[in-house]
Tab-separated table of C-alpha atoms in Angstrom:
chain	number	residue	atom	x	y	z
A	19	MET	CA	12.941	95.250	38.539
A	20	ASN	CA	13.138	91.278	40.098
A	21	ASP	CA	11.009	89.869	42.636
A	22	THR	CA	13.534	90.681	45.521
A	23	ILE	CA	13.477	94.132	44.903
A	24	SER	CA	9.807	94.253	43.845
A	25	ALA	CA	9.338	92.535	47.747
A	26	MET	CA	11.973	95.654	49.079
A	27	LEU	CA	9.600	98.516	46.953
A	28	ALA	CA	6.603	96.777	48.497
A	29	ARG	CA	7.228	96.256	52.110
A	30	ARG	CA	5.388	98.842	54.296
A	31	SER	CA	4.969	99.057	58.113
A	32	ILE	CA	1.765	97.588	58.850
A	33	ARG	CA	0.227	99.153	61.943
A	34	ALA	CA	-3.091	96.808	61.558
A	35	TYR	CA	-3.111	93.091	61.455
A	36	LYS	CA	-6.215	90.429	60.845
A	37	PRO	CA	-6.179	88.245	63.868
A	38	GLN	CA	-5.531	84.977	61.474
A	39	GLN	CA	-2.149	83.217	62.245
A	40	ILE	CA	0.739	82.947	59.427
A	41	PRO	CA	1.102	79.886	58.351
A	42	ASP	CA	4.386	78.052	60.326
A	43	ARG	CA	5.821	77.539	57.285
A	44	ASP	CA	5.703	81.206	56.041
A	45	LEU	CA	7.387	81.609	59.495
A	46	ASN	CA	10.209	79.291	59.417
A	47	TRP	CA	11.117	80.825	55.906
A	48	ILE	CA	11.009	84.208	57.482
A	49	LEU	CA	13.501	83.067	60.612
A	50	GLU	CA	15.691	81.654	57.937
A	51	ALA	CA	15.842	84.840	56.304
A	52	GLY	CA	16.335	86.617	59.489
A	53	ILE	CA	20.148	84.406	60.404
A	54	TYR	CA	21.364	84.630	56.831
A	55	ALA	CA	21.557	88.174	57.464
A	56	ALA	CA	25.158	90.021	56.992
A	57	THR	CA	26.558	89.524	60.534
A	58	SER	CA	30.034	91.244	61.766
A	59	ARG	CA	32.992	88.997	61.635
A	60	ASN	CA	30.322	86.085	61.663
A	61	MET	CA	29.414	86.364	65.278
A	62	GLN	CA	26.048	85.501	64.625
A	63	ALA	CA	25.111	87.861	67.475
A	64	TRP	CA	21.354	87.737	67.425
A	65	TYR	CA	19.106	85.549	69.354
A	66	LEU	CA	15.185	85.036	67.576
A	67	THR	CA	12.218	84.653	69.607
A	68	ALA	CA	8.568	84.228	67.645
A	69	VAL	CA	6.099	84.627	70.260
A	70	GLN	CA	2.401	83.625	68.989
A	71	ASN	CA	1.196	82.547	72.700
A	72	LYS	CA	-1.650	84.894	73.412
A	73	GLU	CA	-0.437	85.305	77.219
A	74	LEU	CA	3.024	86.247	76.512
A	75	LEU	CA	2.071	88.516	73.729
A	76	LYS	CA	-0.259	90.018	76.191
A	77	ARG	CA	2.347	90.130	79.043
A	78	LEU	CA	4.732	91.873	76.276
A	79	ARG	CA	2.023	94.500	75.478
A	80	ASP	CA	1.387	95.169	79.621
A	81	ALA	CA	5.132	95.681	80.226
A	82	ALA	CA	5.532	98.056	77.429
A	83	CYS	CA	2.417	99.731	78.375
A	84	ASP	CA	3.466	100.441	81.996
A	85	THR	CA	6.688	102.003	80.907
A	86	MET	CA	4.934	104.128	78.545
A	87	LEU	CA	3.073	105.405	81.476
A	88	LYS	CA	6.395	106.851	83.536
A	89	SER	CA	7.009	108.359	80.407
A	90	ASP	CA	7.347	112.424	79.968
A	91	ASN	CA	5.783	111.903	76.643
A	92	GLU	CA	1.851	113.000	77.117
A	93	ARG	CA	0.968	110.934	74.004
A	94	ASN	CA	2.525	108.076	75.358
A	95	ARG	CA	0.990	107.778	78.474
A	96	GLU	CA	-2.194	108.708	76.595
A	97	LYS	CA	-1.603	105.533	74.502
A	98	ALA	CA	-1.066	103.838	77.202
A	99	LEU	CA	-4.598	103.627	78.907
A	100	ASP	CA	-6.383	102.987	75.588
A	101	PRO	CA	-7.019	99.075	75.927
A	102	GLU	CA	-6.887	98.522	72.245
A	103	PHE	CA	-3.050	100.005	72.327
A	104	SER	CA	-0.807	97.067	71.315
A	105	PRO	CA	3.397	98.695	70.849
A	106	PHE	CA	2.926	95.991	68.113
A	107	TYR	CA	-0.403	96.088	66.574
A	108	ASN	CA	-2.040	92.982	67.699
A	109	ALA	CA	0.031	91.415	65.748
A	110	PRO	CA	-0.438	87.429	66.189
A	111	THR	CA	3.245	86.891	65.512
A	112	LEU	CA	5.965	88.980	67.263
A	113	ILE	CA	9.343	88.428	66.747
A	114	ILE	CA	11.940	89.618	68.952
A	115	ILE	CA	15.719	90.286	68.001
A	116	SER	CA	17.911	89.943	70.824
A	117	GLY	CA	21.738	90.741	70.829
A	118	ASN	CA	24.459	89.494	72.975
A	119	GLU	CA	27.438	91.229	74.013
A	120	SER	CA	29.491	91.582	70.994
A	121	ARG	CA	30.202	94.809	69.719
A	122	ASN	CA	28.512	95.272	66.985
A	123	ALA	CA	25.592	92.496	67.681
A	124	ARG	CA	23.079	95.570	67.691
A	125	ILE	CA	23.961	95.960	64.137
A	126	ASP	CA	23.695	91.942	63.222
A	127	CYS	CA	19.739	92.345	64.575
A	128	ALA	CA	19.198	95.174	62.414
A	129	ASN	CA	19.822	92.939	59.421
A	130	ALA	CA	18.243	89.966	60.803
A	131	ALA	CA	15.296	92.256	61.259
A	132	GLN	CA	15.421	94.054	58.018
A	133	ASN	CA	15.761	91.231	55.712
A	134	MET	CA	12.467	89.296	57.909
A	135	CYS	CA	10.771	92.300	56.891
A	136	VAL	CA	11.637	91.930	53.421
A	137	ALA	CA	10.962	87.922	53.400
A	138	ALA	CA	7.654	88.454	54.693
A	139	SER	CA	6.948	91.251	52.376
A	140	SER	CA	7.818	88.469	49.597
A	141	LEU	CA	5.582	86.334	51.147
A	142	GLY	CA	2.527	88.421	50.738
A	143	LEU	CA	2.688	89.126	54.665
A	144	GLY	CA	2.323	92.347	56.345
A	145	SER	CA	5.705	93.203	58.744
A	146	CYS	CA	6.398	96.230	61.092
A	147	TYR	CA	10.118	96.882	62.264
A	148	LEU	CA	9.699	97.891	65.475
A	149	ALA	CA	12.742	99.645	67.075
A	150	SER	CA	11.672	101.097	70.669
A	151	PHE	CA	9.823	97.509	71.015
A	152	THR	CA	12.600	97.385	73.693
A	153	MET	CA	10.341	99.666	76.541
A	154	ALA	CA	9.081	96.291	77.358
A	155	PHE	CA	11.739	95.409	79.589
A	156	GLU	CA	13.115	98.599	80.829
A	157	ASP	CA	11.697	97.627	84.187
A	158	PRO	CA	14.525	95.433	85.638
A	159	GLY	CA	11.672	93.131	87.524
A	160	VAL	CA	9.445	92.636	85.243
A	161	ALA	CA	12.620	92.411	82.515
A	162	ALA	CA	14.135	89.069	84.322
A	163	THR	CA	10.848	87.309	84.644
A	164	LEU	CA	10.021	88.064	81.224
A	165	LEU	CA	13.288	87.226	79.629
A	166	ARG	CA	13.255	84.126	81.135
A	167	ASP	CA	9.522	83.195	80.443
A	168	LEU	CA	10.784	83.841	77.107
A	169	GLY	CA	13.747	81.154	76.962
A	170	ILE	CA	15.903	84.284	75.894
A	171	PRO	CA	19.450	83.470	76.865
A	172	ASP	CA	21.391	85.281	79.759
A	173	GLY	CA	23.501	87.573	78.122
A	174	TYR	CA	21.562	88.548	75.267
A	175	THR	CA	19.308	92.412	75.238
A	176	PRO	CA	16.351	92.532	72.982
A	177	GLN	CA	17.284	95.244	70.385
A	178	PHE	CA	14.112	95.172	68.293
A	179	GLY	CA	10.813	93.338	67.102
A	180	VAL	CA	8.997	92.396	64.507
A	181	ALA	CA	5.472	92.312	63.946
A	182	LEU	CA	4.055	89.727	61.501
A	183	GLY	CA	0.787	88.654	60.130
A	184	TYR	CA	-1.868	89.551	57.039
A	185	ALA	CA	-2.477	93.368	56.539
A	186	ALA	CA	-5.377	94.619	57.571
A	187	GLU	CA	-4.447	97.994	56.009
A	188	HIS	CA	-2.868	98.733	52.446
A	189	PRO	CA	-1.369	101.804	53.423
A	190	THR	CA	-0.108	103.976	50.495
A	191	THR	CA	3.721	104.008	49.176
A	192	PRO	CA	5.572	106.069	51.497
A	193	HIS	CA	7.516	109.411	49.926
A	194	ARG	CA	11.384	108.173	49.468
A	195	ARG	CA	13.882	111.583	49.812
A	196	ARG	CA	16.008	111.313	46.114
A	197	ASP	CA	18.358	113.762	46.755
A	198	VAL	CA	20.373	111.453	49.326
A	199	ILE	CA	21.916	109.214	46.271
A	200	ARG	CA	25.003	110.387	44.665
A	201	VAL	CA	27.025	108.379	42.143
A	202	ILE	CA	30.619	109.780	41.269
A	203	LYS	CA	31.812	108.010	38.467
B	211	MET	CA	11.592	78.763	49.032
B	212	ASN	CA	10.781	81.859	46.528
B	213	ASP	CA	13.198	84.029	44.901
B	214	THR	CA	13.822	87.054	47.516
B	215	ILE	CA	14.598	84.533	50.506
B	216	SER	CA	16.731	82.564	47.590
B	217	ALA	CA	18.839	85.599	47.214
B	218	MET	CA	18.953	86.189	50.926
B	219	LEU	CA	20.484	82.592	51.435
B	220	ALA	CA	22.710	83.036	48.406
B	221	ARG	CA	24.384	86.239	49.651
B	222	ARG	CA	27.696	85.947	50.657
B	223	SER	CA	30.502	88.260	51.809
B	224	ILE	CA	32.816	88.708	48.343
B	225	ARG	CA	36.300	89.418	49.125
B	226	ALA	CA	37.577	89.171	45.348
B	227	TYR	CA	36.129	90.862	42.745
B	228	LYS	CA	36.834	91.123	38.964
B	229	PRO	CA	37.519	94.514	37.146
B	230	GLN	CA	34.920	94.736	35.295
B	231	GLN	CA	32.167	97.413	36.254
B	232	ILE	CA	28.717	96.570	37.215
B	233	PRO	CA	25.898	97.827	34.989
B	234	ASP	CA	24.192	101.231	35.424
B	235	ARG	CA	20.929	99.844	35.865
B	236	ASP	CA	21.853	97.223	38.612
B	237	LEU	CA	23.837	100.078	40.260
B	238	ASN	CA	20.464	102.288	40.459
B	239	TRP	CA	18.290	99.314	41.341
B	240	ILE	CA	20.638	98.660	44.400
B	241	LEU	CA	20.484	102.261	45.046
B	242	GLU	CA	16.659	102.144	44.998
B	243	ALA	CA	16.634	99.110	47.073
B	244	GLY	CA	18.529	100.817	49.933
B	245	ILE	CA	16.129	103.721	49.877
B	246	TYR	CA	13.252	101.770	50.199
B	247	ALA	CA	14.737	99.985	53.677
B	248	ALA	CA	12.990	100.159	57.114
B	249	THR	CA	13.804	103.936	58.512
B	250	SER	CA	12.655	104.750	61.970
B	251	ARG	CA	10.234	107.401	62.340
B	252	ASN	CA	10.394	107.644	58.370
B	253	MET	CA	13.369	109.910	59.006
B	254	GLN	CA	15.719	108.373	56.115
B	255	ALA	CA	18.784	109.212	57.733
B	256	TRP	CA	20.895	107.840	55.184
B	257	TYR	CA	22.916	109.418	52.413
B	258	LEU	CA	24.252	106.796	49.724
B	259	THR	CA	27.244	107.636	48.095
B	260	ALA	CA	28.164	105.223	45.012
B	261	VAL	CA	31.800	105.494	44.478
B	262	GLN	CA	33.551	104.523	41.039
B	263	ASN	CA	36.026	106.931	40.253
B	264	LYS	CA	39.139	105.436	40.307
B	265	GLU	CA	41.588	108.486	42.043
B	266	LEU	CA	38.819	108.668	44.827
B	267	LEU	CA	38.780	104.928	45.275
B	268	LYS	CA	42.094	105.049	45.955
B	269	ARG	CA	41.989	108.213	48.214
B	270	LEU	CA	39.841	106.211	50.382
B	271	ARG	CA	42.055	102.813	50.400
B	272	ASP	CA	44.949	104.931	51.395
B	273	ALA	CA	43.172	106.716	54.106
B	274	ALA	CA	42.067	103.402	55.381
B	275	CYS	CA	45.508	101.870	55.712
B	276	ASP	CA	47.289	104.992	57.129
B	277	THR	CA	44.937	104.384	59.843
B	278	MET	CA	45.537	100.729	60.106
B	279	LEU	CA	49.431	101.223	60.372
B	280	LYS	CA	48.760	103.631	63.416
B	281	SER	CA	46.898	100.818	64.927
B	282	ASP	CA	47.792	98.396	67.868
B	283	ASN	CA	47.095	95.572	65.776
B	284	GLU	CA	49.982	93.738	63.994
B	285	ARG	CA	47.477	92.134	61.767
B	286	ASN	CA	46.360	95.552	60.680
B	287	ARG	CA	49.401	96.835	60.370
B	288	GLU	CA	51.354	93.852	58.511
B	289	LYS	CA	47.747	94.096	55.966
B	290	ALA	CA	48.057	97.924	55.279
B	291	LEU	CA	51.823	97.586	54.194
B	292	ASP	CA	50.886	95.203	51.274
B	293	PRO	CA	50.195	97.331	48.191
B	294	GLU	CA	47.463	95.039	46.724
B	295	PHE	CA	45.592	95.020	50.341
B	296	SER	CA	42.453	96.925	49.857
B	297	PRO	CA	39.496	97.508	52.451
B	298	PHE	CA	36.957	97.168	50.181
B	299	TYR	CA	38.736	94.173	48.230
B	300	ASN	CA	39.273	95.990	45.162
B	301	ALA	CA	35.956	96.250	44.214
B	302	PRO	CA	35.034	98.312	41.234
B	303	THR	CA	31.737	100.099	43.214
B	304	LEU	CA	32.079	101.294	46.933
B	305	ILE	CA	28.743	102.405	48.366
B	306	ILE	CA	29.604	104.883	51.478
B	307	ILE	CA	26.442	104.604	53.735
B	308	SER	CA	26.296	107.906	56.257
B	309	GLY	CA	23.936	108.594	58.633
B	310	ASN	CA	23.120	112.393	59.804
B	311	GLU	CA	22.537	112.856	63.457
B	312	SER	CA	19.143	111.649	64.388
B	313	ARG	CA	19.193	108.995	67.108
B	314	ASN	CA	18.503	105.581	64.718
B	315	ALA	CA	20.719	106.943	61.652
B	316	ARG	CA	22.980	104.009	62.561
B	317	ILE	CA	20.112	101.088	62.428
B	318	ASP	CA	18.495	102.843	59.240
B	319	CYS	CA	21.918	102.907	57.474
B	320	ALA	CA	22.418	99.145	58.487
B	321	ASN	CA	18.523	98.238	57.141
B	322	ALA	CA	19.903	100.275	53.933
B	323	ALA	CA	23.265	98.258	53.506
B	324	GLN	CA	21.339	95.080	54.146
B	325	ASN	CA	18.841	95.403	51.822
B	326	MET	CA	21.750	96.403	48.819
B	327	CYS	CA	23.280	93.580	49.522
B	328	VAL	CA	20.510	91.135	49.004
B	329	ALA	CA	19.391	93.135	45.958
B	330	ALA	CA	23.135	92.691	44.284
B	331	SER	CA	22.540	89.356	45.376
B	332	SER	CA	18.825	88.700	43.378
B	333	LEU	CA	21.214	90.455	40.642
B	334	GLY	CA	23.682	88.477	40.202
B	335	LEU	CA	26.664	90.300	41.757
B	336	GLY	CA	28.694	90.024	44.761
B	337	SER	CA	29.144	92.412	47.052
B	338	CYS	CA	30.289	92.617	50.880
B	339	TYR	CA	28.965	94.345	53.807
B	340	LEU	CA	31.635	96.612	55.482
B	341	ALA	CA	31.340	97.246	59.423
B	342	SER	CA	34.823	98.547	59.472
B	343	PHE	CA	35.112	100.556	56.881
B	344	THR	CA	34.599	103.776	58.792
B	345	MET	CA	38.564	103.822	59.657
B	346	ALA	CA	39.284	105.751	56.128
B	347	PHE	CA	37.501	109.007	57.855
B	348	GLU	CA	39.538	108.378	61.436
B	349	ASP	CA	42.079	111.139	61.176
B	350	PRO	CA	40.079	114.542	61.088
B	351	GLY	CA	42.272	116.352	58.537
B	352	VAL	CA	41.957	113.703	56.050
B	353	ALA	CA	38.272	112.813	56.891
B	354	ALA	CA	37.135	116.879	56.074
B	355	THR	CA	39.083	116.788	52.774
B	356	LEU	CA	37.422	112.848	51.620
B	357	LEU	CA	34.122	114.172	52.747
B	358	ARG	CA	34.215	117.610	50.954
B	359	ASP	CA	35.471	115.897	47.757
B	360	LEU	CA	32.628	113.053	48.300
B	361	GLY	CA	30.032	115.764	48.330
B	362	ILE	CA	28.690	114.084	51.801
B	363	PRO	CA	26.638	116.595	53.454
B	364	ASP	CA	27.175	118.488	56.316
B	365	GLY	CA	25.910	116.883	59.567
B	366	TYR	CA	26.691	113.131	57.711
B	367	THR	CA	28.815	110.288	58.982
B	368	PRO	CA	30.080	107.137	57.128
B	369	GLN	CA	28.602	104.303	58.828
B	370	PHE	CA	29.016	101.423	56.781
B	371	GLY	CA	30.558	100.371	53.559
B	372	VAL	CA	28.753	97.909	50.606
B	373	ALA	CA	31.570	96.717	48.220
B	374	LEU	CA	29.877	95.683	44.515
B	375	GLY	CA	31.206	94.014	41.937
B	376	TYR	CA	31.736	90.495	39.727
B	377	ALA	CA	32.766	88.021	42.187
B	378	ALA	CA	36.126	86.535	41.663
B	379	GLU	CA	35.973	83.890	44.343
B	380	HIS	CA	32.682	81.675	44.982
B	381	PRO	CA	32.882	80.888	48.667
B	382	THR	CA	30.927	78.060	50.369
B	383	THR	CA	27.809	78.705	52.241
B	384	PRO	CA	28.854	79.947	55.764
B	385	HIS	CA	27.581	77.479	58.531
B	386	ARG	CA	24.551	79.268	60.305
B	387	ARG	CA	23.879	78.760	63.863
B	388	ARG	CA	20.496	76.741	64.258
B	389	ASP	CA	20.628	77.510	68.287
B	390	VAL	CA	19.304	80.785	68.091
B	391	ILE	CA	15.847	80.249	66.940
B	392	ARG	CA	13.280	79.816	69.513
B	393	VAL	CA	8.919	79.417	68.713
B	394	ILE	CA	6.973	80.086	71.477
B	395	LYS	CA	2.938	78.815	70.523
């Protein structure tokens, strides 16, 4: 096994972070990894917003909680009432991956998110790929202000989030199903 | 830059392959990289079929061409009439990534495809992430027989393909937009 595949196998979804911020150099490499992901017809339909600003992180958390409080799911409502709860696990850096209106934008964004999580793993950082993170943008009024303050360009919609930081937990290797592979020679 | 990020930056979409098959060991690592991708709620909603069988590869090519011949797009119709044309660029290995019916299956499949392309890059192999490859399965009658002969389980639908082999071309670094990154401290 080489270092790249090793970083892929070592990647975990980290749901507890130390407060210490990640180095700028690491963040820059992770963003670079994102924009070198595969992109349909070279559309590069992504926009990456790395948020380290505490006030903005709190507003994103609160917006997600407001949506969760209105949810039909009781567990979601309970979580949102917990002042310690954070949809990005209180990570010191949150990357928002937004997609434009082109047809495969959401897939481009997924590719960028996957690359960034593996890049974080290769740098010894924890990450979590957040697929349901877009709930912070569900209320149209709140979303309009948030998108403006985040500087996300018109025509782009948040698709995924990637939480980044130093891991404060070390989850065990997740079980992987082996019966999902078939080789036909 | 470390080896992992280097493999990400070196990855290109390769559209010409040598006929030589890839080693089994490399294929196994690439498939392993696929099933270690991020997966929503640990659903592992993917099924990976690595096809190296020449008869099946030809049938997949022909099925895609049949769909292209019925297309409104004149360029697609022209391509499909070229006997040299292959929707997977005559790569000796084609991995079909199918997703089940769970909500984020297509995203799980994208994550697996991205990891496999980067893993291939790290092993010195060429790859191409094929987003429009599913056209081979557009005709319901043809699809039913193909899915059965490929052993793709009921409830799974091909979402993407990854072509794999030794590169017979060395495309230059694609230009990446730099204005799609914003850091807010």
